[in-house]
XYZ file of C-alpha atoms in Angstrom:
90
model
C 102.813 98.381 89.704
C 106.096 99.796 88.838
C 109.860 98.584 89.887
C 110.883 102.797 89.889
C 109.989 103.913 92.755
C 109.355 107.451 93.282
C 112.518 108.449 94.664
C 114.643 107.164 92.091
C 112.445 107.893 88.275
C 114.758 106.977 86.454
C 116.528 103.935 87.889
C 117.197 101.179 85.962
C 114.866 97.716 86.257
C 115.959 95.992 89.518
C 118.060 93.174 88.385
C 116.266 89.903 90.514
C 115.006 86.576 89.217
C 111.797 87.270 86.961
C 109.567 84.714 88.650
C 110.112 87.195 91.666
C 107.194 90.086 91.858
C 108.590 93.249 92.858
C 106.516 95.574 93.851
C 108.513 98.440 95.433
C 112.121 98.580 96.400
C 114.970 101.096 97.851
C 118.257 101.355 97.350
C 120.624 101.637 99.661
C 123.200 102.321 97.371
C 124.595 101.541 94.051
C 127.768 102.258 91.946
C 129.819 101.288 88.877
C 130.066 97.586 89.917
C 127.757 97.201 93.363
C 124.110 98.018 93.562
C 122.471 97.226 96.925
C 118.602 97.448 97.487
C 115.847 96.365 99.395
C 112.688 95.107 97.874
C 109.235 94.426 98.976
C 107.677 91.742 96.605
C 105.270 89.005 96.233
C 102.395 88.736 96.041
C 98.791 89.751 98.003
C 98.974 87.913 101.016
C 102.103 86.763 100.906
C 104.940 89.798 100.998
C 107.976 89.722 101.973
C 110.572 92.339 101.885
C 114.662 91.090 100.820
C 117.778 92.303 100.806
C 120.085 91.819 97.342
C 123.146 93.097 96.953
C 124.489 92.792 93.046
C 128.464 92.712 91.142
C 128.201 94.429 88.077
C 130.252 91.602 85.672
C 131.320 93.433 81.595
C 127.541 94.491 81.432
C 125.757 92.141 83.690
C 124.430 92.289 86.757
C 124.617 89.240 89.230
C 123.231 88.802 92.028
C 126.105 87.569 95.783
C 124.111 88.436 98.454
C 120.318 87.877 99.527
C 118.840 87.871 102.987
C 114.625 87.470 103.103
C 112.707 88.541 105.931
C 109.390 87.101 105.513
C 107.389 87.506 109.489
C 107.655 91.274 111.495
C 108.335 88.849 114.024
C 111.165 87.420 112.676
C 112.477 90.611 112.048
C 112.317 92.059 115.651
C 115.361 89.336 116.406
C 117.722 90.270 113.287
C 117.246 94.249 114.500
C 117.831 93.561 118.152
C 120.914 91.076 117.209
C 122.415 93.541 114.912
C 122.149 96.652 117.187
C 123.210 95.274 119.886
C 126.666 94.143 117.441
C 126.618 96.951 116.309
C 126.931 98.687 119.935
C 130.597 96.927 119.553
C 131.500 98.289 116.086
C 133.209 101.600 116.789
Protein backbone atom coordinates (compact mmCIF):
# COMPACT_ATOMS: atom_id res chain seq x y z
CA UNK A 1 0.00 0.00 0.00
CA UNK A 2 1.01 3.57 -0.52
CA UNK A 3 1.95 5.92 2.29
CA UNK A 4 0.13 8.76 0.59
CA UNK A 5 -3.52 9.07 1.58
CA UNK A 6 -6.12 9.93 -1.03
CA UNK A 7 -6.64 13.32 0.63
CA UNK A 8 -3.03 14.40 0.01
CA UNK A 9 -1.65 12.80 -3.17
CA UNK A 10 1.38 15.10 -3.35
CA UNK A 11 2.42 14.73 0.30
CA UNK A 12 6.03 13.68 0.75
CA UNK A 13 6.95 10.33 2.27
CA UNK A 14 6.65 10.16 6.06
CA UNK A 15 10.00 10.36 7.86
CA UNK A 16 9.35 7.20 9.89
CA UNK A 17 11.95 4.56 10.63
CA UNK A 18 12.32 2.16 7.70
CA UNK A 19 11.25 -0.72 9.99
CA UNK A 20 7.77 0.84 10.39
CA UNK A 21 5.35 -0.56 7.80
CA UNK A 22 3.04 2.40 7.14
CA UNK A 23 -0.43 1.36 5.99
CA UNK A 24 -2.04 4.80 5.99
CA UNK A 25 -1.68 8.18 7.65
CA UNK A 26 -3.37 11.51 8.15
CA UNK A 27 -1.39 14.73 8.49
CA UNK A 28 -2.76 16.83 11.33
CA UNK A 29 -0.54 19.83 10.68
CA UNK A 30 2.57 20.62 8.70
CA UNK A 31 4.71 23.73 8.47
CA UNK A 32 8.21 24.38 7.21
CA UNK A 33 9.66 23.09 10.51
CA UNK A 34 7.02 20.91 12.21
CA UNK A 35 4.96 17.95 11.01
CA UNK A 36 2.32 16.11 13.05
CA UNK A 37 0.60 12.99 11.74
CA UNK A 38 -1.47 10.04 12.91
CA UNK A 39 -0.11 6.82 11.40
CA UNK A 40 -1.66 3.38 10.98
CA UNK A 41 1.20 0.89 10.87
CA UNK A 42 1.98 -2.76 11.25
CA UNK A 43 1.17 -5.96 9.49
CA UNK A 44 -1.94 -8.11 9.24
CA UNK A 45 -3.20 -8.90 12.73
CA UNK A 46 -0.69 -6.60 14.47
CA UNK A 47 -1.74 -3.09 13.55
CA UNK A 48 -1.32 -0.02 15.74
CA UNK A 49 -1.99 3.70 15.60
CA UNK A 50 0.83 6.12 16.33
CA UNK A 51 0.88 9.88 16.80
CA UNK A 52 4.12 11.41 15.52
CA UNK A 53 5.71 14.86 15.72
CA UNK A 54 8.79 15.65 13.64
CA UNK A 55 10.99 18.74 13.59
CA UNK A 56 12.92 19.75 10.47
CA UNK A 57 16.52 20.87 10.87
CA UNK A 58 18.16 21.85 7.63
CA UNK A 59 16.73 19.41 5.10
CA UNK A 60 16.19 16.47 7.49
CA UNK A 61 13.12 15.57 9.57
CA UNK A 62 13.85 14.34 13.09
CA UNK A 63 11.31 12.59 15.33
CA UNK A 64 10.54 14.57 18.47
CA UNK A 65 7.54 12.65 19.84
CA UNK A 66 5.85 9.31 19.23
CA UNK A 67 2.87 7.88 21.06
CA UNK A 68 1.58 4.39 20.23
CA UNK A 69 -1.91 3.02 20.76
CA UNK A 70 -1.97 -0.71 20.19
CA UNK A 71 -5.40 -1.59 21.65
CA UNK A 72 -8.84 0.00 21.29
CA UNK A 73 -9.43 -0.48 25.04
CA UNK A 74 -6.39 1.69 25.77
CA UNK A 75 -7.68 4.43 23.45
CA UNK A 76 -10.98 4.59 25.35
CA UNK A 77 -9.08 5.29 28.58
CA UNK A 78 -6.83 7.90 26.98
CA UNK A 79 -9.77 9.60 25.29
CA UNK A 80 -11.78 9.79 28.51
CA UNK A 81 -8.84 11.28 30.45
CA UNK A 82 -8.03 13.80 27.70
CA UNK A 83 -11.65 14.93 27.39
CA UNK A 84 -11.88 15.47 31.17
CA UNK A 85 -8.77 17.64 31.14
CA UNK A 86 -9.81 19.52 27.99
CA UNK A 87 -12.92 20.69 29.86
CA UNK A 88 -10.53 22.76 32.01
CA UNK A 89 -8.89 24.44 29.00
CA UNK A 90 -10.27 27.81 27.89
